[in-house]
């Protein structure tokens, strides 16, 4: 079975690379676009009230296979392969390739070289931009936006500790499908944090359980280490130390640091047991 979250295929249309693997009336190569909004929703259906599957950040590439003529495009994110509907207005044909990415939790893009100007947009950690030049304390994008120089890094810049990245999100509101400091979910926190150290990561917690790290033995589970991942059905948390985890969760409706044993007991009482603990 093909995972529909990662398979651009519907009865009427599918990606050309799936020909012979799935049934569809037409197979198309698709067309590459660039996300030009700071944060763009990728939804299950072509409607603003459809469930949020994930988010695409500025500078991400997406291959579009279909449009509904009502402002929505259907395609697949190049970064993690997720498939869904994205607003047409959030897309543009790629021009200059990105050169830098946002390394701050979030930053403002100003229309000129002054922090007193009203920001043109707010960019999240991981957003990609094409820097044309530097101007004092700013870098200037090809669009003419000014970003604080200390808030961006080269595309190959990598943080050293993905747990420290996750800790920076403490207090961020919980948002199903979110992956920014304006709203994030449990697996989004893991994905964004691992991406920040240069490690590719699937989007959802079941994909992460299947694809990341190695399963700990029962003996190892008694000595959890920073960076271990604890999985439940539909949830994931990051181990900070021997006693605490950091995770985005709907119980607190935010990203929190919580005592590990207390969290496991609370989640068990709600009906969910730990399904795996994995070490990166």
PDB file of C-alpha atoms in Angstrom:
ATOM      1  CA  UNK A   1       0.000   0.000   0.000  1.00  0.00           C
ATOM      2  CA  UNK A   2       1.163   3.504  -0.802  1.00  0.00           C
ATOM      3  CA  UNK A   3       0.972   6.045   2.022  1.00  0.00           C
ATOM      4  CA  UNK A   4      -1.477   8.694   0.719  1.00  0.00           C
ATOM      5  CA  UNK A   5       0.353  11.354   2.726  1.00  0.00           C
ATOM      6  CA  UNK A   6       3.441  10.781   0.551  1.00  0.00           C
ATOM      7  CA  UNK A   7       1.861   9.621  -2.707  1.00  0.00           C
ATOM      8  CA  UNK A   8       0.671  12.248  -5.203  1.00  0.00           C
ATOM      9  CA  UNK A   9      -2.070  10.091  -6.693  1.00  0.00           C
ATOM     10  CA  UNK A  10      -5.826  10.528  -7.059  1.00  0.00           C
ATOM     11  CA  UNK A  11      -8.161   8.528  -9.338  1.00  0.00           C
ATOM     12  CA  UNK A  12      -8.123  11.317 -11.925  1.00  0.00           C
ATOM     13  CA  UNK A  13      -4.451  12.357 -11.749  1.00  0.00           C
ATOM     14  CA  UNK A  14      -1.079  11.170 -10.447  1.00  0.00           C
ATOM     15  CA  UNK A  15       2.620  11.932 -10.654  1.00  0.00           C
ATOM     16  CA  UNK A  16       4.404  10.553 -13.699  1.00  0.00           C
ATOM     17  CA  UNK A  17       6.924   8.702 -11.532  1.00  0.00           C
ATOM     18  CA  UNK A  18       4.064   6.605 -10.135  1.00  0.00           C
ATOM     19  CA  UNK A  19       2.981   5.275 -13.520  1.00  0.00           C
ATOM     20  CA  UNK A  20       2.697   1.496 -13.342  1.00  0.00           C
ATOM     21  CA  UNK A  21       2.485   1.648  -9.540  1.00  0.00           C
ATOM     22  CA  UNK A  22      -0.910   3.270  -9.035  1.00  0.00           C
ATOM     23  CA  UNK A  23      -4.165   3.600 -10.959  1.00  0.00           C
ATOM     24  CA  UNK A  24      -5.021   7.034 -12.372  1.00  0.00           C
ATOM     25  CA  UNK A  25      -6.646   8.490 -15.479  1.00  0.00           C
ATOM     26  CA  UNK A  26      -3.655  10.742 -16.235  1.00  0.00           C
ATOM     27  CA  UNK A  27      -0.012  10.887 -15.231  1.00  0.00           C
ATOM     28  CA  UNK A  28       1.831  14.219 -15.221  1.00  0.00           C
ATOM     29  CA  UNK A  29       5.420  15.345 -14.651  1.00  0.00           C
ATOM     30  CA  UNK A  30       4.236  18.263 -12.550  1.00  0.00           C
ATOM     31  CA  UNK A  31       5.729  21.738 -12.367  1.00  0.00           C
ATOM     32  CA  UNK A  32       8.120  23.081  -9.745  1.00  0.00           C
ATOM     33  CA  UNK A  33       7.125  26.139  -7.756  1.00  0.00           C
ATOM     34  CA  UNK A  34       8.602  28.044  -4.824  1.00  0.00           C
ATOM     35  CA  UNK A  35       6.743  28.978  -1.649  1.00  0.00           C
ATOM     36  CA  UNK A  36       6.802  32.775  -1.408  1.00  0.00           C
ATOM     37  CA  UNK A  37       4.707  33.275   1.729  1.00  0.00           C
ATOM     38  CA  UNK A  38       6.407  33.102   5.112  1.00  0.00           C
ATOM     39  CA  UNK A  39       4.259  30.111   6.135  1.00  0.00           C
ATOM     40  CA  UNK A  40       1.865  28.393   3.747  1.00  0.00           C
ATOM     41  CA  UNK A  41      -0.718  25.793   4.811  1.00  0.00           C
ATOM     42  CA  UNK A  42      -0.741  22.391   3.162  1.00  0.00           C
ATOM     43  CA  UNK A  43      -4.279  21.090   3.656  1.00  0.00           C
ATOM     44  CA  UNK A  44      -6.099  17.784   3.131  1.00  0.00           C
ATOM     45  CA  UNK A  45      -8.599  19.437   0.814  1.00  0.00           C
ATOM     46  CA  UNK A  46      -8.873  22.564  -1.353  1.00  0.00           C
ATOM     47  CA  UNK A  47     -10.557  24.745   1.249  1.00  0.00           C
ATOM     48  CA  UNK A  48      -9.428  27.113   3.973  1.00  0.00           C
ATOM     49  CA  UNK A  49     -11.360  25.099   6.562  1.00  0.00           C
ATOM     50  CA  UNK A  50      -9.875  21.731   5.503  1.00  0.00           C
ATOM     51  CA  UNK A  51      -7.621  20.049   8.052  1.00  0.00           C
ATOM     52  CA  UNK A  52      -4.057  21.352   8.183  1.00  0.00           C
ATOM     53  CA  UNK A  53      -1.717  18.499   7.235  1.00  0.00           C
ATOM     54  CA  UNK A  54       1.533  20.437   7.561  1.00  0.00           C
ATOM     55  CA  UNK A  55       3.062  23.767   6.616  1.00  0.00           C
ATOM     56  CA  UNK A  56       5.503  24.833   3.926  1.00  0.00           C
ATOM     57  CA  UNK A  57       8.009  27.556   4.757  1.00  0.00           C
ATOM     58  CA  UNK A  58       9.232  30.342   2.538  1.00  0.00           C
ATOM     59  CA  UNK A  59      11.753  29.150  -0.031  1.00  0.00           C
ATOM     60  CA  UNK A  60      10.591  25.535  -0.028  1.00  0.00           C
ATOM     61  CA  UNK A  61      10.037  23.892  -3.383  1.00  0.00           C
ATOM     62  CA  UNK A  62       6.810  22.094  -4.237  1.00  0.00           C
ATOM     63  CA  UNK A  63       5.889  20.104  -7.338  1.00  0.00           C
ATOM     64  CA  UNK A  64       2.365  20.983  -8.477  1.00  0.00           C
ATOM     65  CA  UNK A  65       0.275  18.450 -10.424  1.00  0.00           C
ATOM     66  CA  UNK A  66      -3.176  20.002 -10.413  1.00  0.00           C
ATOM     67  CA  UNK A  67      -5.151  23.203  -9.815  1.00  0.00           C
ATOM     68  CA  UNK A  68      -8.840  23.469  -9.061  1.00  0.00           C
ATOM     69  CA  UNK A  69      -9.311  26.948 -10.580  1.00  0.00           C
ATOM     70  CA  UNK A  70     -10.520  28.288  -7.241  1.00  0.00           C
ATOM     71  CA  UNK A  71      -7.211  29.302  -5.703  1.00  0.00           C
ATOM     72  CA  UNK A  72      -5.818  25.908  -4.664  1.00  0.00           C
ATOM     73  CA  UNK A  73      -2.978  23.806  -6.062  1.00  0.00           C
ATOM     74  CA  UNK A  74      -2.341  20.111  -5.364  1.00  0.00           C
ATOM     75  CA  UNK A  75       1.201  18.851  -5.125  1.00  0.00           C
ATOM     76  CA  UNK A  76       4.094  17.388  -3.171  1.00  0.00           C
ATOM     77  CA  UNK A  77       6.657  19.163  -1.009  1.00  0.00           C
ATOM     78  CA  UNK A  78      10.206  18.484  -2.148  1.00  0.00           C
ATOM     79  CA  UNK A  79      11.552  18.604   1.415  1.00  0.00           C
ATOM     80  CA  UNK A  80       9.678  15.758   3.111  1.00  0.00           C
ATOM     81  CA  UNK A  81       7.434  14.462   0.329  1.00  0.00           C
ATOM     82  CA  UNK A  82       4.158  15.466   1.944  1.00  0.00           C
ATOM     83  CA  UNK A  83       1.170  15.754  -0.410  1.00  0.00           C
ATOM     84  CA  UNK A  84      -1.729  18.159  -0.134  1.00  0.00           C
ATOM     85  CA  UNK A  85      -3.477  21.336  -1.237  1.00  0.00           C
ATOM     86  CA  UNK A  86      -1.676  24.677  -0.966  1.00  0.00           C
ATOM     87  CA  UNK A  87      -2.981  28.158  -1.797  1.00  0.00           C
ATOM     88  CA  UNK A  88      -2.042  29.257  -5.312  1.00  0.00           C
ATOM     89  CA  UNK A  89      -1.251  32.700  -3.924  1.00  0.00           C
ATOM     90  CA  UNK A  90       1.565  31.197  -1.831  1.00  0.00           C
ATOM     91  CA  UNK A  91       3.415  29.970  -4.920  1.00  0.00           C
ATOM     92  CA  UNK A  92       5.580  31.486  -7.630  1.00  0.00           C
ATOM     93  CA  UNK A  93       7.874  30.128 -10.307  1.00  0.00           C
ATOM     94  CA  UNK A  94      11.397  29.699  -8.909  1.00  0.00           C
ATOM     95  CA  UNK A  95      13.782  32.487  -9.861  1.00  0.00           C
ATOM     96  CA  UNK A  96      16.971  32.979  -7.867  1.00  0.00           C
ATOM     97  CA  UNK A  97      17.874  29.905  -5.764  1.00  0.00           C
ATOM     98  CA  UNK A  98      17.951  30.496  -1.998  1.00  0.00           C
ATOM     99  CA  UNK A  99      21.372  31.181  -0.517  1.00  0.00           C
ATOM    100  CA  UNK A 100      20.579  31.521   3.188  1.00  0.00           C
ATOM    101  CA  UNK A 101      18.108  30.325   5.807  1.00  0.00           C
ATOM    102  CA  UNK A 102      16.648  31.825   8.948  1.00  0.00           C
ATOM    103  CA  UNK A 103      18.498  30.531  12.006  1.00  0.00           C
ATOM    104  CA  UNK A 104      16.611  32.539  14.640  1.00  0.00           C
ATOM    105  CA  UNK A 105      13.385  31.140  16.066  1.00  0.00           C
ATOM    106  CA  UNK A 106      11.643  33.849  14.042  1.00  0.00           C
ATOM    107  CA  UNK A 107      12.711  37.139  12.556  1.00  0.00           C
ATOM    108  CA  UNK A 108      11.286  40.222  10.891  1.00  0.00           C
ATOM    109  CA  UNK A 109      11.889  41.199   7.290  1.00  0.00           C
ATOM    110  CA  UNK A 110      11.894  44.985   6.984  1.00  0.00           C
ATOM    111  CA  UNK A 111      11.205  47.008   3.830  1.00  0.00           C
ATOM    112  CA  UNK A 112      14.329  49.094   4.437  1.00  0.00           C
ATOM    113  CA  UNK A 113      17.509  49.308   6.566  1.00  0.00           C
ATOM    114  CA  UNK A 114      15.797  50.333   9.805  1.00  0.00           C
ATOM    115  CA  UNK A 115      14.257  48.347  12.640  1.00  0.00           C
ATOM    116  CA  UNK A 116      11.819  51.246  13.128  1.00  0.00           C
ATOM    117  CA  UNK A 117      10.052  50.446   9.868  1.00  0.00           C
ATOM    118  CA  UNK A 118       6.893  48.301  10.016  1.00  0.00           C
ATOM    119  CA  UNK A 119       7.998  44.719   9.215  1.00  0.00           C
ATOM    120  CA  UNK A 120       6.919  43.415   5.826  1.00  0.00           C
ATOM    121  CA  UNK A 121       6.689  39.839   7.112  1.00  0.00           C
ATOM    122  CA  UNK A 122       7.707  37.494   9.917  1.00  0.00           C
ATOM    123  CA  UNK A 123       9.896  34.591   8.845  1.00  0.00           C
ATOM    124  CA  UNK A 124      10.194  31.351  10.839  1.00  0.00           C
ATOM    125  CA  UNK A 125      13.224  29.213  11.621  1.00  0.00           C
ATOM    126  CA  UNK A 126      14.190  27.310   8.487  1.00  0.00           C
ATOM    127  CA  UNK A 127      12.691  29.722   5.958  1.00  0.00           C
ATOM    128  CA  UNK A 128      14.967  30.141   2.942  1.00  0.00           C
ATOM    129  CA  UNK A 129      15.863  33.400   1.232  1.00  0.00           C
ATOM    130  CA  UNK A 130      18.122  34.588  -1.571  1.00  0.00           C
ATOM    131  CA  UNK A 131      20.545  37.156  -0.169  1.00  0.00           C
ATOM    132  CA  UNK A 132      21.749  39.663  -2.750  1.00  0.00           C
ATOM    133  CA  UNK A 133      24.038  41.789  -0.557  1.00  0.00           C
ATOM    134  CA  UNK A 134      24.825  43.007   2.929  1.00  0.00           C
ATOM    135  CA  UNK A 135      23.990  46.453   4.273  1.00  0.00           C
ATOM    136  CA  UNK A 136      25.407  47.170   7.705  1.00  0.00           C
ATOM    137  CA  UNK A 137      23.537  45.115  10.279  1.00  0.00           C
ATOM    138  CA  UNK A 138      21.273  43.623   7.610  1.00  0.00           C
ATOM    139  CA  UNK A 139      21.303  41.236   4.714  1.00  0.00           C
ATOM    140  CA  UNK A 140      19.181  42.285   1.761  1.00  0.00           C
ATOM    141  CA  UNK A 141      17.175  39.733  -0.199  1.00  0.00           C
ATOM    142  CA  UNK A 142      16.522  39.795  -3.916  1.00  0.00           C
ATOM    143  CA  UNK A 143      13.031  41.016  -3.056  1.00  0.00           C
ATOM    144  CA  UNK A 144      14.531  44.041  -1.353  1.00  0.00           C
ATOM    145  CA  UNK A 145      13.726  42.937   2.186  1.00  0.00           C
ATOM    146  CA  UNK A 146      16.138  43.604   5.044  1.00  0.00           C
ATOM    147  CA  UNK A 147      16.762  40.848   7.596  1.00  0.00           C
ATOM    148  CA  UNK A 148      18.960  41.189  10.705  1.00  0.00           C
ATOM    149  CA  UNK A 149      22.279  39.676   9.695  1.00  0.00           C
ATOM    150  CA  UNK A 150      22.579  37.708  12.926  1.00  0.00           C
ATOM    151  CA  UNK A 151      19.294  35.935  12.236  1.00  0.00           C
ATOM    152  CA  UNK A 152      20.350  34.186   9.023  1.00  0.00           C
ATOM    153  CA  UNK A 153      23.039  31.704   8.039  1.00  0.00           C
ATOM    154  CA  UNK A 154      24.293  29.936   4.944  1.00  0.00           C
ATOM    155  CA  UNK A 155      22.208  26.997   3.749  1.00  0.00           C
ATOM    156  CA  UNK A 156      24.844  24.588   5.048  1.00  0.00           C
ATOM    157  CA  UNK A 157      24.841  26.118   8.543  1.00  0.00           C
ATOM    158  CA  UNK A 158      23.962  23.454  11.109  1.00  0.00           C
ATOM    159  CA  UNK A 159      23.139  23.765  14.785  1.00  0.00           C
ATOM    160  CA  UNK A 160      25.025  21.389  17.072  1.00  0.00           C
ATOM    161  CA  UNK A 161      22.252  20.182  19.390  1.00  0.00           C
ATOM    162  CA  UNK A 162      18.763  19.512  18.082  1.00  0.00           C
ATOM    163  CA  UNK A 163      17.410  19.274  21.638  1.00  0.00           C
ATOM    164  CA  UNK A 164      18.581  22.834  22.301  1.00  0.00           C
ATOM    165  CA  UNK A 165      16.697  23.895  19.174  1.00  0.00           C
ATOM    166  CA  UNK A 166      13.540  22.197  20.464  1.00  0.00           C
ATOM    167  CA  UNK A 167      13.958  23.899  23.841  1.00  0.00           C
ATOM    168  CA  UNK A 168      13.788  27.274  22.111  1.00  0.00           C
ATOM    169  CA  UNK A 169      10.166  26.486  21.203  1.00  0.00           C
ATOM    170  CA  UNK A 170       9.041  26.184  24.844  1.00  0.00           C
ATOM    171  CA  UNK A 171       5.894  28.277  25.226  1.00  0.00           C
ATOM    172  CA  UNK A 172       4.958  28.020  21.541  1.00  0.00           C
ATOM    173  CA  UNK A 173       1.222  27.344  21.141  1.00  0.00           C
ATOM    174  CA  UNK A 174       0.245  23.856  20.009  1.00  0.00           C
ATOM    175  CA  UNK A 175      -1.043  23.759  16.437  1.00  0.00           C
ATOM    176  CA  UNK A 176      -1.990  20.547  14.659  1.00  0.00           C
ATOM    177  CA  UNK A 177       0.138  20.476  11.492  1.00  0.00           C
ATOM    178  CA  UNK A 178       2.212  23.471  12.586  1.00  0.00           C
ATOM    179  CA  UNK A 179       5.975  23.736  12.253  1.00  0.00           C
ATOM    180  CA  UNK A 180       6.918  27.249  13.309  1.00  0.00           C
ATOM    181  CA  UNK A 181       7.243  29.323  16.477  1.00  0.00           C
ATOM    182  CA  UNK A 182       3.752  30.686  15.783  1.00  0.00           C
ATOM    183  CA  UNK A 183       2.317  27.194  16.288  1.00  0.00           C
ATOM    184  CA  UNK A 184       3.801  23.697  16.226  1.00  0.00           C
ATOM    185  CA  UNK A 185       2.826  20.081  16.863  1.00  0.00           C
ATOM    186  CA  UNK A 186       4.823  17.229  18.366  1.00  0.00           C
ATOM    187  CA  UNK A 187       6.251  15.772  15.180  1.00  0.00           C
ATOM    188  CA  UNK A 188       6.746  19.219  13.678  1.00  0.00           C
ATOM    189  CA  UNK A 189       8.967  20.059  16.652  1.00  0.00           C
ATOM    190  CA  UNK A 190      11.083  16.962  16.012  1.00  0.00           C
ATOM    191  CA  UNK A 191      11.283  17.628  12.269  1.00  0.00           C
ATOM    192  CA  UNK A 192      12.201  21.317  12.536  1.00  0.00           C
ATOM    193  CA  UNK A 193      14.773  20.628  15.260  1.00  0.00           C
ATOM    194  CA  UNK A 194      16.472  17.791  13.361  1.00  0.00           C
ATOM    195  CA  UNK A 195      16.432  19.806  10.137  1.00  0.00           C
ATOM    196  CA  UNK A 196      18.248  22.590  11.992  1.00  0.00           C
ATOM    197  CA  UNK A 197      21.231  20.272  12.591  1.00  0.00           C
ATOM    198  CA  UNK A 198      21.187  19.051   9.015  1.00  0.00           C
ATOM    199  CA  UNK A 199      19.306  15.779   9.476  1.00  0.00           C
ATOM    200  CA  UNK A 200      16.364  15.010   7.198  1.00  0.00           C
ATOM    201  CA  UNK A 201      13.258  13.915   9.042  1.00  0.00           C
ATOM    202  CA  UNK A 202       9.825  12.564   8.068  1.00  0.00           C
ATOM    203  CA  UNK A 203       6.819  14.713   8.977  1.00  0.00           C
ATOM    204  CA  UNK A 204       4.567  12.567  11.187  1.00  0.00           C
ATOM    205  CA  UNK A 205       5.319  10.713  14.397  1.00  0.00           C
ATOM    206  CA  UNK A 206       4.547   7.247  12.973  1.00  0.00           C
ATOM    207  CA  UNK A 207       6.935   7.942  10.077  1.00  0.00           C
ATOM    208  CA  UNK A 208       9.545   9.153  12.541  1.00  0.00           C
ATOM    209  CA  UNK A 209       9.173   6.055  14.702  1.00  0.00           C
ATOM    210  CA  UNK A 210       9.639   3.889  11.623  1.00  0.00           C
ATOM    211  CA  UNK A 211      12.501   5.826  10.091  1.00  0.00           C
ATOM    212  CA  UNK A 212      14.631   7.457  12.787  1.00  0.00           C
ATOM    213  CA  UNK A 213      17.328   5.972  15.013  1.00  0.00           C
ATOM    214  CA  UNK A 214      17.356   2.545  16.608  1.00  0.00           C
ATOM    215  CA  UNK A 215      15.072   0.952  19.170  1.00  0.00           C
ATOM    216  CA  UNK A 216      16.490   0.888  22.692  1.00  0.00           C
ATOM    217  CA  UNK A 217      16.811  -2.375  24.553  1.00  0.00           C
ATOM    218  CA  UNK A 218      14.929  -2.744  27.850  1.00  0.00           C
ATOM    219  CA  UNK A 219      18.211  -2.200  29.728  1.00  0.00           C
ATOM    220  CA  UNK A 220      18.943   1.005  27.800  1.00  0.00           C
ATOM    221  CA  UNK A 221      15.470   2.344  28.530  1.00  0.00           C
ATOM    222  CA  UNK A 222      16.426   2.733  32.186  1.00  0.00           C
ATOM    223  CA  UNK A 223      19.160   5.213  31.225  1.00  0.00           C
ATOM    224  CA  UNK A 224      17.640   7.654  28.775  1.00  0.00           C
ATOM    225  CA  UNK A 225      20.003  10.094  27.088  1.00  0.00           C
ATOM    226  CA  UNK A 226      19.564  13.592  25.737  1.00  0.00           C
ATOM    227  CA  UNK A 227      18.169  13.321  22.223  1.00  0.00           C
ATOM    228  CA  UNK A 228      16.341  10.014  22.645  1.00  0.00           C
ATOM    229  CA  UNK A 229      12.827  10.001  21.207  1.00  0.00           C
ATOM    230  CA  UNK A 230       9.853   8.574  23.099  1.00  0.00           C
ATOM    231  CA  UNK A 231       6.904   7.498  20.941  1.00  0.00           C
ATOM    232  CA  UNK A 232       3.259   6.881  21.684  1.00  0.00           C
ATOM    233  CA  UNK A 233       0.525   6.230  19.142  1.00  0.00           C
ATOM    234  CA  UNK A 234       0.209   9.649  17.500  1.00  0.00           C
ATOM    235  CA  UNK A 235       2.726  11.422  19.728  1.00  0.00           C
ATOM    236  CA  UNK A 236       6.471  11.920  20.167  1.00  0.00           C
ATOM    237  CA  UNK A 237       8.624  13.630  22.789  1.00  0.00           C
ATOM    238  CA  UNK A 238      12.319  14.507  22.943  1.00  0.00           C
ATOM    239  CA  UNK A 239      14.398  13.499  25.965  1.00  0.00           C
ATOM    240  CA  UNK A 240      16.308  16.433  27.534  1.00  0.00           C
ATOM    241  CA  UNK A 241      18.074  14.576  30.344  1.00  0.00           C
ATOM    242  CA  UNK A 242      17.563  11.682  32.741  1.00  0.00           C
ATOM    243  CA  UNK A 243      14.388  13.208  34.164  1.00  0.00           C
ATOM    244  CA  UNK A 244      12.713  15.514  31.634  1.00  0.00           C
ATOM    245  CA  UNK A 245      11.337  15.706  28.099  1.00  0.00           C
ATOM    246  CA  UNK A 246      10.421  18.570  25.807  1.00  0.00           C
ATOM    247  CA  UNK A 247       7.358  18.147  23.599  1.00  0.00           C
ATOM    248  CA  UNK A 248       4.547  20.023  21.908  1.00  0.00           C
ATOM    249  CA  UNK A 249       1.296  18.588  23.193  1.00  0.00           C
ATOM    250  CA  UNK A 250      -2.425  19.224  23.228  1.00  0.00           C
ATOM    251  CA  UNK A 251      -2.706  18.634  26.997  1.00  0.00           C
ATOM    252  CA  UNK A 252      -0.822  21.846  27.747  1.00  0.00           C
ATOM    253  CA  UNK A 253      -1.668  23.315  24.308  1.00  0.00           C
ATOM    254  CA  UNK A 254       1.953  24.384  23.983  1.00  0.00           C
ATOM    255  CA  UNK A 255       5.530  23.162  23.921  1.00  0.00           C
ATOM    256  CA  UNK A 256       6.642  22.380  27.462  1.00  0.00           C
ATOM    257  CA  UNK A 257       9.385  20.780  29.486  1.00  0.00           C
ATOM    258  CA  UNK A 258       7.851  18.044  31.617  1.00  0.00           C
ATOM    259  CA  UNK A 259       9.008  15.347  34.021  1.00  0.00           C
ATOM    260  CA  UNK A 260       9.346  12.187  31.953  1.00  0.00           C
ATOM    261  CA  UNK A 261       7.769   9.750  34.405  1.00  0.00           C
ATOM    262  CA  UNK A 262       4.893  12.096  35.131  1.00  0.00           C
ATOM    263  CA  UNK A 263       4.249  12.589  31.407  1.00  0.00           C
ATOM    264  CA  UNK A 264       4.315   8.846  30.711  1.00  0.00           C
ATOM    265  CA  UNK A 265       1.893   8.235  33.603  1.00  0.00           C
ATOM    266  CA  UNK A 266      -0.419  11.050  32.482  1.00  0.00           C
ATOM    267  CA  UNK A 267      -0.506   9.849  28.884  1.00  0.00           C
ATOM    268  CA  UNK A 268      -1.026   6.241  30.023  1.00  0.00           C
ATOM    269  CA  UNK A 269      -3.962   7.343  32.153  1.00  0.00           C
ATOM    270  CA  UNK A 270      -5.413   8.946  29.028  1.00  0.00           C
ATOM    271  CA  UNK A 271      -5.221   5.558  27.298  1.00  0.00           C
ATOM    272  CA  UNK A 272      -1.888   5.496  25.468  1.00  0.00           C
ATOM    273  CA  UNK A 273       1.199   3.421  26.222  1.00  0.00           C
ATOM    274  CA  UNK A 274       4.744   4.100  25.045  1.00  0.00           C
ATOM    275  CA  UNK A 275       5.232   2.263  21.732  1.00  0.00           C
ATOM    276  CA  UNK A 276       8.987   2.738  21.323  1.00  0.00           C
ATOM    277  CA  UNK A 277      12.009   4.640  22.555  1.00  0.00           C
ATOM    278  CA  UNK A 278      14.650   5.300  19.914  1.00  0.00           C
ATOM    279  CA  UNK A 279      18.170   6.686  19.955  1.00  0.00           C
ATOM    280  CA  UNK A 280      19.435   8.886  17.140  1.00  0.00           C
TER     281      UNK A 280
END
